Structures are given as structure tokens and as C-alpha cells.
Amino acid sequence: MRHPDRFKDQVMVVTGAAQGIGRGVALAAAGEGAQLVLADRSPLVNEVAQEASALGARVVVAEVDLETYAGASAMVAQALDGYGRIDVLVNNVGGTIWAKPYQEYEEDQIEAEIRRSLFPTLWSCRAVLPSMIARRAGAIVNVSSIATRGIYRIPYSAAKGGVNALTASLAFEHAEDGIRVNAVATGGTEAPPRKVPRNPTPLSAQEETWYAGIVEQTRSSSLMKRYGTIDEQVGAILFLASNEASYITGTVLPVGGGDQG
């Protein structure tokens, strides 16, 4: 269910907007009146911007690398140059790169997983806070994961545990500034094949087996015994971003069919 004017005249920054859940958030928010800043390091984000514009939204595109503070700062600067304020930040960058038992990870792979799934949220929150504090208003929704309790992706699990801790502590620290900070812990989600894969190297037979183990564990841990849809994740994200959640902060909402993560 959509609410046509829920974000009317609000400026929403969506990171990782080129595909998947980020694209879903961007298009749904456009249909609900938001003015958008769509951030991604893939130029595919421009296609999503065109789709959002067709729905009536004004759109600023930020092609930035959010694994760096410079990228996050540039994104926020573009948003403030374009609109003068940021009402909502949805931090959506992240995702498992490799799937295997922890002892099989190499040092550089562990660091890459943390850079991918924790640092973009850390940097983006840091970059946006001064402007929200100055206005004494703002909502941040971080996309986490129920994979904080799961198999074959321990570095990713640790990164998303960091996102949950960041969410709780930022909410505690900045409620007095009028800023709400929440997270959606997404469960397994059916999505089209990624146009830009997180890991372009084809999986070996052993890696295919490990990945199948993740899929089986995800389904079995869900009380509903299924993956969710992008729309089911988007609905929760936009609820927490909206004024309908005005008395909710510091919450990590699991959207995993009953799997609490």
C-alpha cells in the first residue's frame, strides 16, 4: 500500500539506489512525493533517476564511493547544494561478497566485507549529522540484516551487527537533537539478478554448496519458510522513515518472516 503524499516536500537521500532494495525505496518514495538524492558508485543509478523523474520526483544523482568518507561527504554536499536540507537518509549500501566458512576467508576478504557493509553507513551517518543537528530534525533508516545470526558470512554478519550498534547508539545520542535513527534487518529477499555483481568471479562447486547452505538456513530460520519480496522490505523502510513512526527510535525491526536475527 502506498501513501501518495507521505513524503511530500521532503528530501530523501537513498544510498545503493542503482538496484535491488535501494531502487525499490527510491521509486516508492518518488511515488509518495519525495524529492530525491540517489547515490551509488554505479552509473546505473542514472537509469533509476530517470524512472523516479517519470513519477514526478525531482532527482539529484550522486555517483560516489560510499566506502570512503570523501564519497559520503560529497553526497551530502550535493544534497545540500540541490535542496538546502536533508529530511531522510536511507543507508542501503552493503551485501555479502563471499559465502564460505569463516576459516576459509582471507585477510583482505574480511576487510573488504567490512568496508562494503559497515563503512558506507558509518560514513554517511557522520556526513549527514551536522546538517540534521542544525535543523533539529531528521530521520535515518539503516538497512541491516537478520544475518547477524547465520552461517557462511561471518564478516558480513559482524558488519551488520555494527550497523545495529550504530543505530542504537546514534538514536540515544541524538534524540535530543530531534533526529530519529532506526534500522530494518532484512531477511532473505527475492530480487532480480544483480546488474553489477558483488563478486564477479564465478563460484566454484564448493562455493555453490556453501551458498546453497545459506539459502537453506535462511528459509529454515524463517517462520514463514520463504524469502521476502523487495516490496515487503521497502514498506518497512519507508514506514520507519515517515512521520508515522514519529515515536520510534533506536529500533532494529526484523523483516524476515519471523526470523529475529
Short mmCIF file of C-alpha atoms in Angstrom, two decimals:
data_model
loop_
_atom_site.label_atom_id
_atom_site.label_comp_id
_atom_site.label_asym_id
_atom_site.label_seq_id
_atom_site.Cartn_x
_atom_site.Cartn_y
_atom_site.Cartn_z
CA MET A 1 0.00 0.00 0.00
CA ARG A 2 1.34 3.41 -0.95
CA HIS A 3 0.56 6.84 0.51
CA PRO A 4 0.75 9.43 -2.29
CA ASP A 5 1.67 12.43 -0.12
CA ARG A 6 3.50 10.74 2.77
CA PHE A 7 6.84 12.34 1.82
CA LYS A 8 5.52 15.44 0.07
CA ASP A 9 8.17 18.19 0.03
CA GLN A 10 10.64 16.00 1.98
CA VAL A 11 14.19 15.47 0.76
CA MET A 12 15.27 11.84 0.94
CA VAL A 13 18.77 10.51 0.29
CA VAL A 14 18.87 6.85 -0.76
CA THR A 15 22.22 5.10 -0.96
CA GLY A 16 22.82 1.99 -3.04
CA ALA A 17 19.97 3.17 -5.24
CA ALA A 18 21.06 1.59 -8.53
CA GLN A 19 19.34 -1.76 -8.00
CA GLY A 20 17.56 -4.07 -5.59
CA ILE A 21 16.06 -2.71 -2.38
CA GLY A 22 17.63 0.73 -2.93
CA ARG A 23 15.93 1.08 -6.29
CA GLY A 24 12.67 -0.07 -4.73
CA VAL A 25 12.91 2.54 -1.98
CA ALA A 26 13.72 5.29 -4.48
CA LEU A 27 10.79 4.56 -6.78
CA ALA A 28 8.29 4.05 -3.97
CA ALA A 29 9.39 7.29 -2.28
CA ALA A 30 9.11 9.12 -5.59
CA GLY A 31 5.53 7.90 -5.85
CA GLU A 32 4.87 9.25 -2.36
CA GLY A 33 6.05 12.77 -3.10
CA ALA A 34 9.71 12.69 -2.02
CA GLN A 35 12.40 14.78 -3.63
CA LEU A 36 15.39 12.51 -4.04
CA VAL A 37 19.14 12.25 -3.90
CA LEU A 38 20.11 8.87 -5.35
CA ALA A 39 23.63 7.72 -4.53
CA ASP A 40 25.60 4.81 -5.94
CA ARG A 41 29.03 4.23 -7.42
CA SER A 42 27.46 2.55 -10.46
CA PRO A 43 26.28 4.77 -13.33
CA LEU A 44 23.18 2.55 -13.42
CA VAL A 45 21.82 4.92 -10.79
CA ASN A 46 21.08 7.37 -13.61
CA GLU A 47 18.53 4.93 -15.05
CA VAL A 48 16.76 4.78 -11.69
CA ALA A 49 16.82 8.57 -11.57
CA GLN A 50 15.00 8.67 -14.90
CA GLU A 51 12.38 6.27 -13.59
CA ALA A 52 11.88 8.37 -10.46
CA SER A 53 11.65 11.56 -12.51
CA ALA A 54 8.91 9.97 -14.60
CA LEU A 55 6.96 9.53 -11.36
CA GLY A 56 7.18 13.27 -10.72
CA ALA A 57 10.14 13.47 -8.38
CA ARG A 58 12.95 15.95 -8.60
CA VAL A 59 16.18 13.93 -8.52
CA VAL A 60 19.82 14.70 -7.82
CA VAL A 61 22.27 11.91 -8.68
CA ALA A 62 25.46 11.39 -6.68
CA GLU A 63 27.88 8.92 -8.27
CA VAL A 64 30.13 8.39 -5.26
CA ASP A 65 32.06 5.65 -3.47
CA LEU A 66 30.48 5.45 -0.03
CA GLU A 67 33.18 3.15 1.29
CA THR A 68 35.09 6.43 1.77
CA TYR A 69 34.29 9.44 3.91
CA ALA A 70 35.11 11.67 0.94
CA GLY A 71 32.36 9.96 -1.04
CA ALA A 72 29.81 10.34 1.74
CA SER A 73 30.75 13.99 2.24
CA ALA A 74 30.38 14.67 -1.49
CA MET A 75 26.94 13.05 -1.48
CA VAL A 76 25.75 15.21 1.40
CA ALA A 77 27.24 18.33 -0.20
CA GLN A 78 25.34 17.62 -3.44
CA ALA A 79 22.13 17.14 -1.48
CA LEU A 80 22.54 20.39 0.42
CA ASP A 81 23.54 22.28 -2.73
CA GLY A 82 20.47 20.95 -4.52
CA TYR A 83 17.85 21.27 -1.79
CA GLY A 84 19.30 23.07 1.22
CA ARG A 85 18.40 20.28 3.63
CA ILE A 86 18.10 16.52 4.12
CA ASP A 87 14.99 15.20 5.84
CA VAL A 88 15.58 11.46 5.46
CA LEU A 89 18.67 9.32 4.91
CA VAL A 90 18.22 5.67 3.92
CA ASN A 91 21.53 3.79 4.19
CA ASN A 92 21.21 0.80 1.90
CA VAL A 93 24.76 0.02 0.72
CA GLY A 94 26.00 -3.44 1.71
CA GLY A 95 25.79 -7.11 0.89
CA THR A 96 27.71 -10.34 1.19
CA ILE A 97 30.59 -10.61 -1.28
CA TRP A 98 31.70 -14.17 -0.46
CA ALA A 99 29.90 -17.14 1.08
CA LYS A 100 32.04 -19.62 2.96
CA PRO A 101 33.01 -20.78 6.46
CA TYR A 102 34.94 -18.16 8.38
CA GLN A 103 38.20 -20.10 8.40
CA GLU A 104 38.16 -20.03 4.58
CA TYR A 105 38.21 -16.20 4.40
CA GLU A 106 41.44 -14.47 3.55
CA GLU A 107 42.57 -11.34 5.39
CA ASP A 108 41.81 -8.98 2.53
CA GLN A 109 38.38 -10.55 2.03
CA ILE A 110 37.42 -9.93 5.66
CA GLU A 111 38.46 -6.30 5.35
CA ALA A 112 36.56 -5.96 2.06
CA GLU A 113 33.35 -7.29 3.65
CA ILE A 114 33.58 -4.79 6.50
CA ARG A 115 34.32 -1.92 4.11
CA ARG A 116 31.34 -2.91 2.00
CA SER A 117 28.70 -3.46 4.67
CA LEU A 118 29.66 -1.23 7.60
CA PHE A 119 31.68 1.75 6.44
CA PRO A 120 29.15 3.23 3.98
CA THR A 121 26.62 3.51 6.81
CA LEU A 122 29.21 4.84 9.28
CA TRP A 123 30.44 7.46 6.82
CA SER A 124 27.01 8.51 5.58
CA CYS A 125 25.64 8.98 9.10
CA ARG A 126 28.69 11.03 10.04
CA ALA A 127 28.37 13.18 6.94
CA VAL A 128 24.66 13.92 7.35
CA LEU A 129 24.53 14.58 11.08
CA PRO A 130 25.76 18.20 11.19
CA SER A 131 23.00 19.44 8.87
CA MET A 132 20.30 17.47 10.70
CA ILE A 133 21.55 18.69 14.09
CA ALA A 134 21.50 22.29 12.83
CA ARG A 135 17.85 21.89 11.77
CA ARG A 136 16.98 19.79 14.83
CA ALA A 137 15.14 17.35 12.61
CA GLY A 138 15.79 14.26 10.56
CA ALA A 139 15.20 10.54 10.17
CA ILE A 140 17.84 7.93 9.40
CA VAL A 141 16.97 4.38 8.41
CA ASN A 142 19.84 1.91 8.20
CA VAL A 143 19.42 -1.31 6.25
CA SER A 144 20.80 -4.11 8.39
CA SER A 145 20.26 -7.87 8.16
CA ILE A 146 18.98 -10.84 10.11
CA ALA A 147 22.27 -12.43 9.03
CA THR A 148 23.73 -11.19 12.32
CA ARG A 149 22.83 -14.77 13.25
CA GLY A 150 23.62 -17.04 10.33
CA ILE A 151 26.19 -19.19 8.59
CA TYR A 152 28.94 -18.80 5.97
CA ARG A 153 29.18 -14.99 6.02
CA ILE A 154 30.68 -14.12 9.38
CA PRO A 155 32.42 -10.86 8.30
CA TYR A 156 29.14 -9.62 6.80
CA SER A 157 27.32 -10.66 9.98
CA ALA A 158 29.83 -8.69 12.05
CA ALA A 159 29.42 -5.64 9.80
CA LYS A 160 25.64 -5.71 10.15
CA GLY A 161 25.99 -6.18 13.91
CA GLY A 162 27.98 -2.96 13.79
CA VAL A 163 25.14 -1.27 11.90
CA ASN A 164 22.73 -2.35 14.65
CA ALA A 165 25.01 -0.97 17.37
CA LEU A 166 25.47 2.26 15.43
CA THR A 167 21.69 2.58 15.10
CA ALA A 168 21.04 2.14 18.81
CA SER A 169 23.82 4.47 19.94
CA LEU A 170 23.09 7.23 17.44
CA ALA A 171 19.43 7.19 18.45
CA PHE A 172 20.44 7.51 22.10
CA GLU A 173 22.88 10.32 21.38
CA HIS A 174 20.76 12.39 19.03
CA ALA A 175 17.14 12.07 20.14
CA GLU A 176 17.63 15.40 21.90
CA ASP A 177 18.51 16.88 18.50
CA GLY A 178 15.19 15.81 17.01
CA ILE A 179 16.78 13.01 14.96
CA ARG A 180 15.30 9.51 14.82
CA VAL A 181 17.56 6.58 13.92
CA ASN A 182 16.18 3.12 13.18
CA ALA A 183 17.14 0.07 11.18
CA VAL A 184 15.40 -2.61 9.16
CA ALA A 185 17.06 -6.01 9.48
CA THR A 186 16.19 -7.51 6.13
CA GLY A 187 15.71 -11.23 5.73
CA GLY A 188 16.34 -13.21 2.57
CA THR A 189 14.84 -11.20 -0.27
CA GLU A 190 13.89 -12.29 -3.77
CA ALA A 191 15.38 -9.86 -6.28
CA PRO A 192 16.28 -9.79 -9.96
CA PRO A 193 19.85 -10.83 -10.83
CA ARG A 194 22.24 -8.03 -9.97
CA LYS A 195 23.39 -5.98 -12.94
CA VAL A 196 26.65 -5.32 -11.09
CA PRO A 197 27.56 -8.45 -9.12
CA ARG A 198 29.22 -8.05 -5.75
CA ASN A 199 31.60 -10.84 -6.69
CA PRO A 200 32.21 -11.09 -10.45
CA THR A 201 34.26 -14.30 -10.11
CA PRO A 202 32.19 -17.43 -10.91
CA LEU A 203 31.60 -19.64 -7.88
CA SER A 204 33.42 -22.94 -7.59
CA ALA A 205 31.45 -26.13 -6.94
CA GLN A 206 32.36 -25.89 -3.25
CA GLU A 207 31.30 -22.24 -3.09
CA GLU A 208 27.99 -23.14 -4.74
CA THR A 209 27.43 -25.69 -1.98
CA TRP A 210 28.20 -23.16 0.73
CA TYR A 211 25.88 -20.61 -0.85
CA ALA A 212 23.10 -23.22 -1.02
CA GLY A 213 23.66 -23.69 2.71
CA ILE A 214 22.94 -20.00 3.29
CA VAL A 215 19.71 -20.25 1.28
CA GLU A 216 18.58 -23.32 3.21
CA GLN A 217 19.42 -21.77 6.57
CA THR A 218 17.64 -18.54 5.66
CA ARG A 219 14.44 -20.36 4.70
CA SER A 220 14.51 -22.74 7.65
CA SER A 221 15.10 -19.90 10.14
CA SER A 222 12.07 -18.00 8.82
CA LEU A 223 8.79 -19.00 10.46
CA MET A 224 7.15 -18.41 7.07
CA LYS A 225 9.72 -20.68 5.34
CA ARG A 226 10.24 -18.33 2.42
CA TYR A 227 12.19 -15.37 1.15
CA GLY A 228 10.54 -11.95 1.24
CA THR A 229 9.96 -9.53 -1.60
CA ILE A 230 11.58 -6.18 -2.28
CA ASP A 231 8.21 -4.51 -1.66
CA GLU A 232 7.99 -6.11 1.78
CA GLN A 233 11.35 -4.61 2.72
CA VAL A 234 10.55 -1.24 1.16
CA GLY A 235 7.30 -0.98 3.13
CA ALA A 236 9.12 -1.35 6.45
CA ILE A 237 11.90 1.06 5.47
CA LEU A 238 9.52 3.80 4.38
CA PHE A 239 7.36 3.36 7.47
CA LEU A 240 10.34 4.00 9.73
CA ALA A 241 11.40 6.92 7.53
CA SER A 242 7.99 8.54 7.74
CA ASN A 243 6.23 10.66 10.35
CA GLU A 244 4.02 7.65 11.04
CA ALA A 245 6.98 6.39 13.09
CA SER A 246 7.47 9.70 14.92
CA TYR A 247 7.69 8.00 18.35
CA ILE A 248 10.03 5.20 17.25
CA THR A 249 13.79 5.49 17.51
CA GLY A 250 16.67 3.17 18.33
CA THR A 251 14.75 0.18 16.96
CA VAL A 252 16.04 -2.62 14.75
CA LEU A 253 12.99 -4.07 13.03
CA PRO A 254 13.49 -7.63 11.70
CA VAL A 255 11.70 -8.18 8.39
CA GLY A 256 12.47 -11.83 7.90
CA GLY A 257 9.24 -13.77 8.20
CA GLY A 258 9.69 -14.25 11.94
CA ASP A 259 13.47 -14.73 11.98
CA GLN A 260 14.64 -12.24 14.60
CA GLY A 261 18.29 -12.40 13.56
#
